[in-house]
Amino acid sequence: MAGVNKVILVGNLGQDPEVRHLEGGASVATFSIATSDSYTDRDGNRQTQTEWHNIVMWRGLATIAEKYLKKGSKVYIEGKLQYRSYEKDGVTRYITDIVARDMQMLDSRQDGQSNNGGYVPPTAANAPAAQPTSTPTPAAATPQATPDLSGAEGKDDLPF
Amino acid sequence: MAGVNKVILVGNLGQDPEVRHLEGGASVATFSIATSDSYTDRDGNRQTQTEWHNIVMWRGLATIAEKYLKKGSKVYIEGKLQYRSYEKDGVTRYITDIVARDMQMLDSRQDGQSNNGGYVPPTAANAPAAQPTSTPTPAAATPQATPDLSGAEGKDDLPF
Amino acid sequence: MAGVNKVILVGNLGQDPEVRHLEGGASVATFSIATSDSYTDRDGNRQTQTEWHNIVMWRGLATIAEKYLKKGSKVYIEGKLQYRSYEKDGVTRYITDIVARDMQMLDSRQDGQSNNGGYVPPTAANAPAAQPTSTPTPAAATPQATPDLSGAEGKDDLPF
Amino acid sequence: MAGVNKVILVGNLGQDPEVRHLEGGASVATFSIATSDSYTDRDGNRQTQTEWHNIVMWRGLATIAEKYLKKGSKVYIEGKLQYRSYEKDGVTRYITDIVARDMQMLDSRQDGQSNNGGYVPPTAANAPAAQPTSTPTPAAATPQATPDLSGAEGKDDLPF
DNA sequence: TTTT
DNA sequence: TTTT
C-alpha cells in the first residue's frame, strides 16, 4: 500500500516488436531496447556497458508499437518494473519486465521515410504522446505480463 | 508536436492547501512545497538553496489534498510544468505551476495522529495512490490555471 | 534540508544555444525547448498546448551544447527547477529555469550530417550521457528526512 | 551508444542492508525494497501487487545505508537498471539490480528516535541528498555488480 | 522480506 | 512559507 515504481528509458529496439492478440481483444507487444553507459575504467580506457530491457506494452500502446516501431527505432519509454517467474525443465526462471505506460517515438519522420521507404502518416508519425487511445478494456490475461492501463498520462487534460 | 514534460518532487508544504470549488463541480487545490539543495561553495562553506514550487491539483487530487495535506506535510509529487501569465496593474506577471498527476503522502500515520490528535481513517490515510477518484470531467476553466485531469495514471487499469 | 527536485524533458530547441564564457573559466549555455501536449477538448476538437522551458547548462554541458545543439535539435534533458527574479524598470520579474545535469541528443547522426554538412565526431555525437565533466567538489553528504506513507503510481496491474 | 536508464522508487526495506567492504576499500550495500500497487479487479475486489526490487549501493551511499537504513525504512531511490547472471549448479540465473545513485530517507527523525531510541546526529540526519561522498573512482568491480560513478546530481551547479 |  |  505504498510506493513509487517508475522507470524511464531512452534506447533503441533490438528487434521488431512481437505482437500477440489475445482472446479478450487486448493485444500485447513485447520487445527489448538497449541503453548504453560509457565510463572510463581505472586504466583510463573508455568502456561501454549496454543493458537490454524487456518492454511490455498493452492495448493501445501495443497497437502503436506494432504499427510504428521496428528494429532500431529509438524510443522514450516510461513504465514500471514488474518481476515474474516461470518453470521450465524443472528450473525456475526469473524475468524482469518494464510495463510501459507512455511511449514517444524519437526517430525523425525523415528517418522513417528513408528507412522503410514508406509513407508515414503525419498524424501518426508525429504523435507526440503515443498513448493508448483505445480504452483499457480489461483484457485476457497472459502468463507473461500483466495488462497495463497504460498511457494515461497527459492524455486527459484540458488546458482551461 | 512531441515531448516529455515531467516533474518529480519530494518536499514539504509551506502552508495548508487552498482549495476552490468551481462551478462545474471540479475543485482545484494550490499550495507550494519546498525542496532544498545543499552544496559546498568555493570557500568550503556549506550552503543550502531552497526552491519553492507552486503545485496545482485538480479534481480528485484536490479533494485528497484538502483532506489530508497541511502545512508541513511531506509529499511526493509527479506532474508537469505549465507556464501562465496575467496582467496586473499594467504589468504582465509570469507564473510557473507544476500540475500534479500523482501524489504520495510521505508522512507516517503516527505522525499525523500525533500532530492533529485526530483519527485518520485507514482507508483514506492509506490511500496508496492519491489519484483523482472522481472522473476527470472536463471542468470549468479558471483564469489562472488549466484543468488537468490529473492523476490519471494507473487509475484505469484492470488487471485482466 | 531534504527533497527531490527533478525535471525530465524531451523537446526541441527553439533557437541556437546562447553561450557565455565567464571570467572564472566556466561557461553557460541557455536556450529554450518546447514540449507539446495534445488533448481533445469538450467539443471533441484536438488541441495542442505547447510549453517553452528555459534551459541552463553549465561547464561541460554548455560546451557540448555549443558544439552540437542548434535550433530544432531534439534533446532529452534531466535537471532541476530553479527560480530567480530580477528588477527591471522598477518591476520585479520572475524567471523559472531548468538547470540541466544530463543531456542526450536525440537526432540521428544521419540527420545531423545532412542538416549541417559537417562531420560529427562519433565520440561526441554519440556521447550517451553528456554530463558535465568539470565538477564542483562533491561534498560530504548525509541523509535523512521525514515521515511517510503513501502509495501511488502504477497501482494498477496484475502480473499474469 | 546512447540512452537513458533511470529508475525512481519509493518503498520500504524488507530487511536490514547487507554491507560488504571490498579489498580496494570500496563498500557495497544490498537490500530489497517493496513497492505496492493497488487496483480493483474485475470482481470489484481490491487487490495489491507488491514488487520487490534489489537495490545496490556503492561507496558513500553504502556507508550511509549501513548507518541509517534498516528493515522497514522508507526511502526514495534514484538509480539505473543493471542485469547480471551467474552460474549455479549448472544453471544460469538472471538477476536484475537497481544501482542507486541518489537516496533520500523518508522516515521522520521522530520516528527514527521512537523506533530505535538512539540519537540521530543532526548533520547526518539532515543530509538532504545522500549521495556518495567518495569520488567516483572507477573501483574494483565485483562479480555481481558494476561500479557506479554514482552521486553525480547537483555536483555541478552554481547557484547563479 | 516491507509498509498501510 | 516547509523541513532537517
XYZ file of C-alpha atoms (C1' of nucleotides) in Angstrom:
648
model
C 0.000 0.000 0.000
C 2.666 2.465 -0.822
C 5.326 3.289 -3.249
C 6.579 4.688 -6.456
C 7.795 2.330 -9.131
C 8.899 4.275 -12.152
C 11.270 3.562 -14.994
C 12.359 5.994 -17.673
C 14.288 4.729 -20.658
C 15.559 6.080 -23.932
C 17.000 3.440 -26.205
C 16.759 1.531 -29.444
C 14.762 -1.564 -30.248
C 16.843 -4.680 -30.674
C 14.257 -6.267 -32.927
C 10.792 -5.683 -34.333
C 8.051 -5.777 -31.710
C 6.355 -9.111 -31.291
C 2.633 -8.621 -31.013
C 0.073 -11.067 -29.742
C -3.637 -10.509 -29.973
C -5.388 -12.020 -27.016
C -8.808 -13.584 -26.974
C -10.393 -10.836 -24.973
C -9.462 -8.397 -27.676
C -6.450 -6.935 -25.991
C -3.044 -7.054 -27.564
C 0.430 -7.125 -26.134
C 3.640 -6.059 -27.750
C 6.996 -7.172 -26.437
C 10.472 -6.213 -27.499
C 13.759 -5.225 -25.966
C 15.608 -1.954 -26.065
C 19.236 -1.212 -25.392
C 20.659 1.587 -23.315
C 24.372 2.208 -23.077
C 26.538 3.732 -20.455
C 30.049 4.937 -21.044
C 32.661 5.340 -18.393
C 36.404 5.407 -18.101
C 37.896 2.476 -16.281
C 40.829 2.603 -13.894
C 43.228 2.198 -16.768
C 41.838 5.219 -18.469
C 40.102 3.221 -21.146
C 36.724 4.128 -22.388
C 34.248 1.379 -21.679
C 30.663 0.911 -22.690
C 28.136 -1.154 -20.871
C 24.914 -1.993 -22.612
C 21.779 -3.113 -20.839
C 18.901 -4.810 -22.615
C 15.469 -4.126 -21.169
C 12.347 -6.231 -21.779
C 9.488 -3.947 -22.675
C 5.827 -4.929 -22.478
C 3.086 -2.777 -23.983
C -0.606 -3.395 -23.677
C -3.610 -2.477 -25.750
C -3.339 0.914 -27.399
C 0.377 1.123 -26.901
C 0.768 -2.349 -28.358
C -1.122 -1.255 -31.442
C 1.080 1.769 -31.874
C 4.190 -0.311 -31.324
C 3.021 -2.763 -33.953
C 2.370 -0.017 -36.462
C 5.294 2.290 -35.953
C 8.150 0.635 -34.151
C 10.711 -1.624 -35.678
C 14.206 -2.855 -35.071
C 16.449 0.119 -34.492
C 13.685 2.578 -33.608
C 14.648 4.981 -30.877
C 12.023 5.420 -28.188
C 11.366 7.099 -24.887
C 9.538 4.803 -22.520
C 8.020 5.418 -19.133
C 6.801 2.432 -17.210
C 7.150 0.337 -14.136
C 9.179 -2.649 -13.071
C 7.443 -5.980 -12.850
C 9.075 -9.248 -11.906
C 7.770 -12.669 -12.816
C 8.973 -16.220 -12.869
C 8.072 -19.418 -14.626
C 9.113 -23.034 -14.504
C 10.920 -24.624 -17.377
C 12.522 -28.017 -17.308
C 12.176 -28.056 -13.594
C 14.067 -24.818 -13.220
C 12.514 -21.563 -12.170
C 13.421 -18.669 -14.415
C 13.101 -15.084 -13.338
C 12.215 -12.324 -15.697
C 12.111 -8.589 -15.272
C 9.769 -6.594 -17.459
C 9.171 -2.921 -17.867
C 5.473 -2.445 -18.408
C 5.117 0.766 -20.393
C 2.503 3.369 -19.793
C 3.836 6.080 -22.031
C 5.933 5.962 -25.155
C 7.395 8.528 -27.507
C 8.916 7.793 -30.853
C 12.186 9.637 -31.196
C 13.058 8.993 -34.800
C 12.648 11.908 -37.108
C 9.993 11.492 -39.726
C 12.597 11.765 -42.423
C 14.427 8.856 -40.946
C 11.363 6.754 -41.002
C 10.819 7.504 -44.633
C 14.340 6.887 -45.697
C 14.483 3.744 -43.675
C 11.440 1.948 -44.856
C 10.601 3.767 -48.000
C 7.019 4.007 -46.929
C 4.842 6.956 -46.254
C 4.360 7.648 -42.609
C 1.104 9.413 -41.900
C 1.992 12.705 -40.248
C -0.575 12.353 -37.562
C 0.846 9.072 -36.530
C 4.484 9.755 -37.037
C 4.160 12.958 -35.154
C 2.007 11.542 -32.489
C 3.575 13.333 -29.581
C 2.359 11.055 -26.925
C 1.888 7.586 -28.177
C -0.520 6.556 -25.567
C -3.309 4.123 -25.922
C -6.253 5.754 -27.475
C -8.368 2.714 -27.157
C -9.952 2.198 -23.838
C -8.102 -0.032 -21.454
C -10.554 -2.798 -21.904
C -9.887 -5.342 -19.285
C -8.298 -7.926 -21.436
C -7.492 -11.548 -21.275
C -4.580 -12.258 -19.091
C -1.493 -13.924 -20.336
C 1.015 -15.941 -18.480
C 3.710 -13.499 -19.028
C 2.825 -9.959 -18.408
C 0.114 -8.067 -16.747
C -2.183 -5.765 -18.558
C -1.498 -2.160 -18.036
C -3.995 0.526 -18.432
C -1.115 2.219 -19.954
C -0.652 5.600 -21.364
C -2.767 7.579 -19.041
C -0.512 10.497 -18.676
C -1.401 13.819 -20.064
C -3.933 12.440 -22.375
C -6.574 13.790 -20.240
C -6.043 17.328 -19.566
C -7.960 20.161 -20.789
C -5.963 23.320 -20.869
C -8.657 25.539 -19.489
C 4.474 18.031 -31.683
C 6.101 15.759 -29.251
C 7.707 15.727 -25.964
C 8.040 14.754 -22.412
C 7.307 17.244 -19.671
C 7.746 15.598 -16.333
C 8.498 16.892 -12.865
C 9.219 14.776 -9.799
C 9.348 16.447 -6.426
C 9.655 15.426 -2.803
C 9.199 18.287 -0.384
C 7.167 19.871 2.380
C 4.123 22.082 2.123
C 4.757 25.670 3.084
C 1.150 26.209 4.020
C -2.205 24.444 4.066
C -3.632 23.775 0.604
C -6.020 26.379 -0.675
C -8.986 24.721 -2.300
C -11.503 26.267 -4.647
C -14.629 24.502 -5.787
C -15.503 25.517 -9.284
C -18.971 25.879 -10.735
C -18.683 22.902 -12.983
C -18.138 20.753 -9.952
C -14.404 20.445 -10.254
C -12.111 21.582 -7.499
C -8.563 22.859 -7.516
C -6.057 22.798 -4.731
C -2.990 25.017 -4.774
C -0.065 25.178 -2.408
C 3.682 25.407 -2.507
C 6.295 22.933 -1.482
C 9.935 23.460 -0.667
C 12.871 21.402 -1.852
C 16.384 22.081 -0.651
C 19.760 21.538 -2.162
C 22.989 21.572 -0.261
C 26.384 22.234 -1.727
C 29.749 23.468 -0.623
C 30.713 26.827 -2.016
C 34.169 27.800 -3.159
C 35.062 28.879 0.350
C 34.240 25.466 1.669
C 31.091 26.636 3.382
C 28.014 24.548 3.391
C 25.199 26.315 1.601
C 21.562 25.446 1.209
C 19.345 26.650 -1.553
C 15.639 26.230 -1.191
C 13.229 26.339 -4.092
C 9.516 26.907 -3.682
C 7.311 25.167 -6.220
C 3.704 26.105 -6.985
C 1.620 22.978 -7.044
C -1.788 22.729 -8.682
C -4.037 19.733 -8.138
C -7.331 19.139 -9.875
C -10.433 17.203 -9.023
C -9.747 14.005 -7.114
C -6.247 15.016 -6.184
C -7.584 18.351 -4.944
C -10.029 16.544 -2.724
C -7.324 14.380 -1.262
C -5.072 17.377 -0.749
C -7.874 19.185 1.030
C -8.491 16.246 3.323
C -5.029 15.031 4.129
C -2.396 17.631 3.390
C -1.490 20.515 5.578
C 1.367 22.880 6.263
C 4.496 20.845 6.803
C 3.254 17.661 5.142
C 5.885 15.844 3.150
C 4.780 14.693 -0.280
C 5.997 13.033 -3.435
C 4.560 14.724 -6.489
C 4.718 13.832 -10.130
C 3.416 16.351 -12.591
C 4.190 18.630 -15.473
C 5.393 22.167 -15.925
C 2.879 24.731 -17.038
C 3.576 28.404 -17.556
C 0.990 31.156 -17.490
C 0.860 34.893 -17.277
C -1.613 37.534 -16.270
C -1.849 41.289 -16.307
C -1.859 43.234 -13.105
C -1.523 46.988 -12.848
C -0.428 47.098 -16.429
C 2.387 44.662 -15.787
C 2.483 41.126 -17.076
C 3.374 38.607 -14.408
C 4.642 35.163 -15.232
C 3.890 32.151 -13.138
C 5.172 28.611 -13.269
C 2.971 25.838 -11.966
C 3.501 22.159 -11.512
C 0.241 20.472 -12.362
C 0.224 17.240 -10.411
C -0.987 13.960 -11.773
C 0.184 11.708 -8.978
C 0.795 12.333 -5.303
C 2.026 10.287 -2.385
C 1.794 11.329 1.196
C 5.095 10.664 2.892
C 4.172 11.355 6.488
C 3.720 8.297 8.607
C 0.288 7.788 10.046
C 1.699 8.016 13.536
C 2.916 11.443 12.795
C -0.414 12.512 11.533
C -2.050 11.265 14.656
C 0.372 12.901 16.983
C 0.140 16.069 15.024
C -3.536 16.566 14.850
C -4.731 14.256 17.524
C -7.411 13.026 15.222
C -8.227 9.615 13.933
C -7.190 9.056 10.397
C -9.471 6.618 8.668
C -7.321 3.744 7.491
C -8.881 3.592 4.095
C -8.173 7.210 3.489
C -4.907 7.502 5.270
C -3.699 4.512 3.447
C -4.885 5.643 0.096
C -1.950 4.229 -1.748
C -2.332 6.169 -4.865
C -3.664 9.561 -4.184
C -5.086 9.992 -7.575
C -8.346 11.520 -8.510
C -11.131 9.133 -7.888
C -13.688 11.338 -9.436
C -13.878 11.144 -13.155
C -11.800 13.662 -14.985
C -14.819 15.523 -16.172
C -13.629 18.415 -18.221
C -14.294 21.115 -15.737
C -14.926 24.777 -15.670
C -11.950 26.783 -16.593
C -10.313 29.282 -14.359
C -8.377 32.294 -15.353
C -5.273 31.096 -13.797
C -4.606 27.503 -14.211
C -5.714 24.927 -16.599
C -7.631 21.932 -15.518
C -5.736 18.770 -15.562
C -7.402 15.538 -15.452
C -4.623 14.851 -13.171
C -3.782 11.662 -11.545
C -4.715 9.547 -14.433
C -2.027 7.034 -14.078
C -2.860 3.608 -13.082
C -6.254 4.555 -12.077
C -7.536 2.877 -15.045
C -6.236 -0.500 -15.298
C -7.886 -3.627 -14.738
C -5.505 -6.400 -14.373
C -7.171 -8.776 -16.706
C 17.211 20.013 4.158
C 15.531 17.417 2.122
C 13.861 16.883 -1.099
C 13.860 15.805 -4.654
C 13.710 18.386 -7.417
C 13.826 16.663 -10.753
C 12.693 17.601 -14.222
C 12.731 15.360 -17.264
C 12.079 16.859 -20.664
C 12.165 15.750 -24.266
C 11.688 18.560 -26.727
C 13.153 20.665 -29.490
C 15.282 23.782 -29.236
C 13.510 26.952 -30.207
C 16.766 28.662 -31.164
C 20.500 28.086 -31.166
C 22.033 27.955 -27.694
C 23.425 31.226 -26.409
C 26.748 30.632 -24.723
C 28.579 32.945 -22.352
C 32.089 32.311 -21.131
C 32.514 33.567 -17.609
C 35.613 35.063 -16.095
C 36.306 32.144 -13.828
C 36.570 29.936 -16.868
C 33.124 28.437 -16.610
C 30.665 28.716 -19.420
C 26.894 28.761 -19.509
C 24.577 27.874 -22.321
C 20.952 28.956 -22.354
C 18.163 28.138 -24.744
C 14.549 27.120 -24.655
C 12.895 23.912 -25.679
C 9.284 23.202 -26.497
C 7.186 20.302 -25.309
C 3.669 19.756 -26.548
C 0.644 18.117 -25.107
C -2.319 17.027 -27.131
C -5.785 16.532 -25.811
C -9.331 16.555 -27.027
C -11.401 19.421 -25.740
C -15.007 19.224 -24.659
C -16.156 19.837 -28.213
C -14.195 16.896 -29.419
C -11.571 19.017 -31.113
C -7.932 18.108 -30.994
C -5.963 20.748 -29.168
C -2.271 21.181 -28.595
C -0.682 23.071 -25.774
C 2.968 23.920 -26.046
C 5.174 24.845 -23.135
C 8.520 26.597 -23.556
C 11.128 25.748 -20.962
C 14.219 27.826 -20.203
C 17.238 25.562 -20.080
C 20.530 26.439 -18.423
C 23.645 24.337 -18.889
C 26.940 24.838 -17.099
C 30.524 23.983 -17.906
C 30.923 20.713 -19.790
C 27.306 20.571 -20.790
C 27.499 24.152 -22.048
C 30.432 23.222 -24.223
C 28.592 20.284 -25.679
C 25.506 22.387 -26.239
C 27.569 24.991 -28.019
C 29.158 22.412 -30.278
C 26.282 20.137 -31.088
C 22.921 21.724 -30.423
C 21.121 24.130 -32.660
C 17.640 25.382 -33.365
C 15.391 22.420 -33.905
C 17.602 19.840 -32.217
C 15.672 17.286 -30.243
C 17.064 16.633 -26.784
C 16.421 14.726 -23.618
C 17.187 16.827 -20.571
C 17.302 15.959 -16.926
C 17.675 18.773 -14.473
C 16.184 20.688 -11.617
C 13.879 23.634 -11.221
C 15.407 26.911 -10.136
C 13.534 30.150 -9.668
C 15.053 33.596 -9.778
C 13.955 37.162 -10.056
C 15.449 40.435 -11.119
C 14.448 44.053 -11.147
C 13.830 45.865 -14.379
C 12.293 49.286 -14.684
C 11.248 49.067 -11.095
C 9.358 45.877 -11.697
C 10.401 42.527 -10.369
C 10.380 39.805 -12.993
C 10.318 36.157 -12.108
C 12.027 33.538 -14.145
C 11.968 29.767 -13.962
C 14.969 27.865 -15.220
C 15.700 24.209 -15.611
C 19.326 23.689 -14.731
C 20.433 20.624 -16.643
C 22.655 17.935 -15.256
C 22.276 15.383 -18.024
C 21.549 15.767 -21.699
C 21.112 13.408 -24.605
C 20.988 14.394 -28.206
C 18.134 12.619 -29.900
C 18.732 13.492 -33.518
C 20.116 10.699 -35.545
C 23.643 11.216 -36.721
C 22.488 11.000 -40.287
C 20.174 13.871 -39.663
C 22.908 15.918 -38.185
C 25.092 15.272 -41.162
C 22.503 16.028 -43.725
C 21.479 19.087 -41.828
C 24.768 20.777 -41.294
C 27.020 19.008 -43.681
C 29.639 18.714 -41.017
C 31.347 15.738 -39.575
C 30.178 14.847 -36.142
C 32.854 13.138 -34.103
C 31.460 9.788 -33.073
C 32.630 10.065 -29.528
C 30.883 13.340 -29.053
C 27.855 12.838 -31.165
C 27.283 9.509 -29.610
C 28.114 10.622 -26.159
C 25.390 8.774 -24.354
C 25.494 10.840 -21.277
C 26.506 14.357 -21.939
C 27.232 15.246 -18.399
C 29.408 17.953 -17.028
C 32.952 16.771 -16.841
C 34.183 19.517 -14.663
C 32.841 19.397 -11.225
C 32.295 21.479 -8.217
C 33.612 19.433 -5.434
C 31.098 16.903 -4.399
C 30.830 17.443 -0.720
C 30.071 15.383 2.235
C 26.556 14.264 2.267
C 24.480 12.800 4.907
C 20.943 11.851 4.964
C 17.592 11.951 6.421
C 14.169 13.341 6.215
C 10.708 12.818 7.471
C 7.739 10.590 7.763
C 5.974 8.903 5.039
C 3.294 6.583 3.982
C 1.594 6.794 0.666
C 1.460 4.635 -2.390
C 0.512 5.794 -5.755
C 1.827 5.131 -9.121
C 1.020 2.268 -11.297
C -1.108 0.807 -8.690
C -2.886 -0.906 -11.339
C -1.666 -4.054 -12.803
C -1.674 -7.660 -12.203
C 1.146 -9.856 -13.226
C -0.461 -12.536 -15.255
C 25.644 4.378 -27.950
C 23.176 6.497 -26.154
C 20.369 6.221 -23.805
C 18.650 6.916 -20.602
C 18.330 4.237 -17.971
C 16.608 5.655 -14.953
C 14.632 4.147 -12.106
C 12.777 6.052 -9.424
C 11.429 4.170 -6.450
C 9.778 4.957 -3.142
C 9.379 1.953 -0.908
C 10.289 0.191 2.309
C 13.262 -2.015 3.071
C 12.407 -5.647 3.508
C 15.430 -6.267 5.688
C 18.490 -4.513 7.068
C 21.067 -3.634 4.430
C 23.829 -6.159 3.966
C 27.151 -4.418 3.638
C 30.375 -5.817 2.272
C 33.674 -3.996 2.442
C 35.775 -4.799 -0.565
C 39.526 -5.084 -0.682
C 40.027 -1.959 -2.694
C 38.371 -0.009 0.062
C 35.018 0.346 -1.569
C 31.901 -0.943 0.108
C 28.628 -2.201 -1.252
C 25.273 -2.325 0.421
C 22.491 -4.501 -0.866
C 18.902 -4.829 0.233
C 15.468 -5.032 -1.266
C 12.592 -2.614 -1.130
C 8.929 -3.194 -1.753
C 6.599 -1.070 -3.807
C 2.910 -1.836 -3.965
C 0.243 -1.274 -6.496
C -3.440 -1.354 -5.762
C -6.189 -1.905 -8.228
C -9.705 -3.209 -8.342
C -10.103 -6.488 -10.125
C -12.978 -7.445 -12.372
C -14.974 -8.675 -9.418
C -14.667 -5.339 -7.743
C -12.222 -6.590 -5.175
C -9.311 -4.508 -4.084
C -6.064 -6.187 -4.967
C -2.498 -5.329 -4.150
C 0.543 -6.336 -6.092
C 3.897 -5.933 -4.469
C 7.176 -5.834 -6.324
C 10.495 -6.436 -4.609
C 13.433 -4.551 -6.045
C 17.085 -5.454 -5.479
C 18.990 -2.329 -4.554
C 22.758 -1.972 -4.792
C 24.581 0.976 -3.282
C 28.271 1.697 -3.656
C 30.826 3.586 -1.612
C 29.391 6.644 0.106
C 25.830 5.539 -0.373
C 26.696 2.141 1.053
C 28.118 3.788 4.136
C 25.015 5.866 4.613
C 22.812 2.851 4.073
C 24.785 0.921 6.646
C 24.451 3.699 9.192
C 20.917 4.862 8.716
C 18.773 2.334 6.916
C 17.169 -0.684 8.454
C 14.306 -3.074 7.872
C 11.163 -1.069 7.348
C 12.860 2.211 6.466
C 11.103 4.149 3.758
C 13.367 5.523 1.063
C 13.376 7.388 -2.204
C 15.867 5.884 -4.605
C 17.060 7.003 -7.980
C 19.237 4.639 -9.923
C 19.644 2.571 -13.028
C 18.772 -0.928 -14.115
C 21.571 -3.437 -14.358
C 21.212 -7.047 -15.349
C 23.650 -9.790 -14.473
C 23.767 -13.543 -14.481
C 25.719 -16.242 -12.781
C 26.020 -19.989 -12.972
C 24.895 -22.159 -10.149
C 24.576 -25.903 -10.274
C 24.937 -25.740 -13.995
C 22.014 -23.390 -14.323
C 22.314 -19.772 -15.313
C 20.437 -17.430 -13.023
C 19.484 -13.929 -14.038
C 19.331 -11.068 -11.616
C 18.116 -7.531 -12.004
C 19.612 -4.860 -9.784
C 18.885 -1.211 -9.332
C 22.186 0.524 -8.792
C 21.423 3.641 -6.782
C 22.976 6.986 -7.367
C 20.770 9.077 -5.103
C 18.860 8.201 -1.975
C 16.617 10.069 0.410
C 15.460 8.773 3.743
C 11.775 9.403 4.128
C 11.278 8.466 7.739
C 10.856 11.352 10.099
C 13.523 11.795 12.690
C 10.924 11.445 15.389
C 10.024 8.082 14.024
C 13.582 7.010 13.989
C 14.022 8.100 17.563
C 10.984 6.373 18.824
C 11.939 3.309 16.882
C 15.497 2.849 17.942
C 15.752 5.100 20.907
C 19.017 6.390 19.624
C 20.163 9.880 18.906
C 20.425 10.709 15.268
C 23.159 13.219 14.576
C 21.548 16.247 13.001
C 24.188 16.695 10.385
C 23.756 13.219 9.215
C 20.077 13.014 9.735
C 19.564 16.160 7.768
C 21.692 15.245 4.848
C 19.364 16.194 2.036
C 20.873 14.180 -0.687
C 22.508 11.033 0.421
C 24.934 10.722 -2.363
C 28.313 9.084 -2.408
C 30.903 11.287 -0.867
C 33.822 9.349 -2.083
C 34.961 10.214 -5.532
C 33.515 8.022 -8.196
C 36.839 6.425 -8.835
C 36.168 3.524 -11.063
C 36.500 0.999 -8.342
C 37.157 -2.614 -8.047
C 34.405 -4.497 -9.652
C 32.709 -7.356 -8.022
C 31.336 -10.361 -9.700
C 27.918 -9.137 -9.236
C 27.566 -5.510 -9.890
C 29.488 -2.896 -11.698
C 30.794 0.199 -10.057
C 28.653 3.227 -10.435
C 30.050 6.671 -10.539
C 27.039 7.497 -8.550
C 26.070 10.669 -6.918
C 26.519 12.985 -9.788
C 23.494 15.076 -9.153
C 23.836 18.658 -8.308
C 27.524 18.434 -8.231
C 27.741 20.939 -10.914
C 25.535 23.687 -10.020
C 26.424 27.102 -9.257
C 23.501 28.876 -7.848
C 23.817 31.769 -10.227
C 11.075 -9.636 3.314
C 8.451 -4.035 3.821
C 4.668 -0.795 4.517
C -0.545 0.855 5.238
C 6.097 29.652 3.636
C 8.329 23.989 4.725
C 11.526 20.617 6.514
C 16.084 18.777 8.923
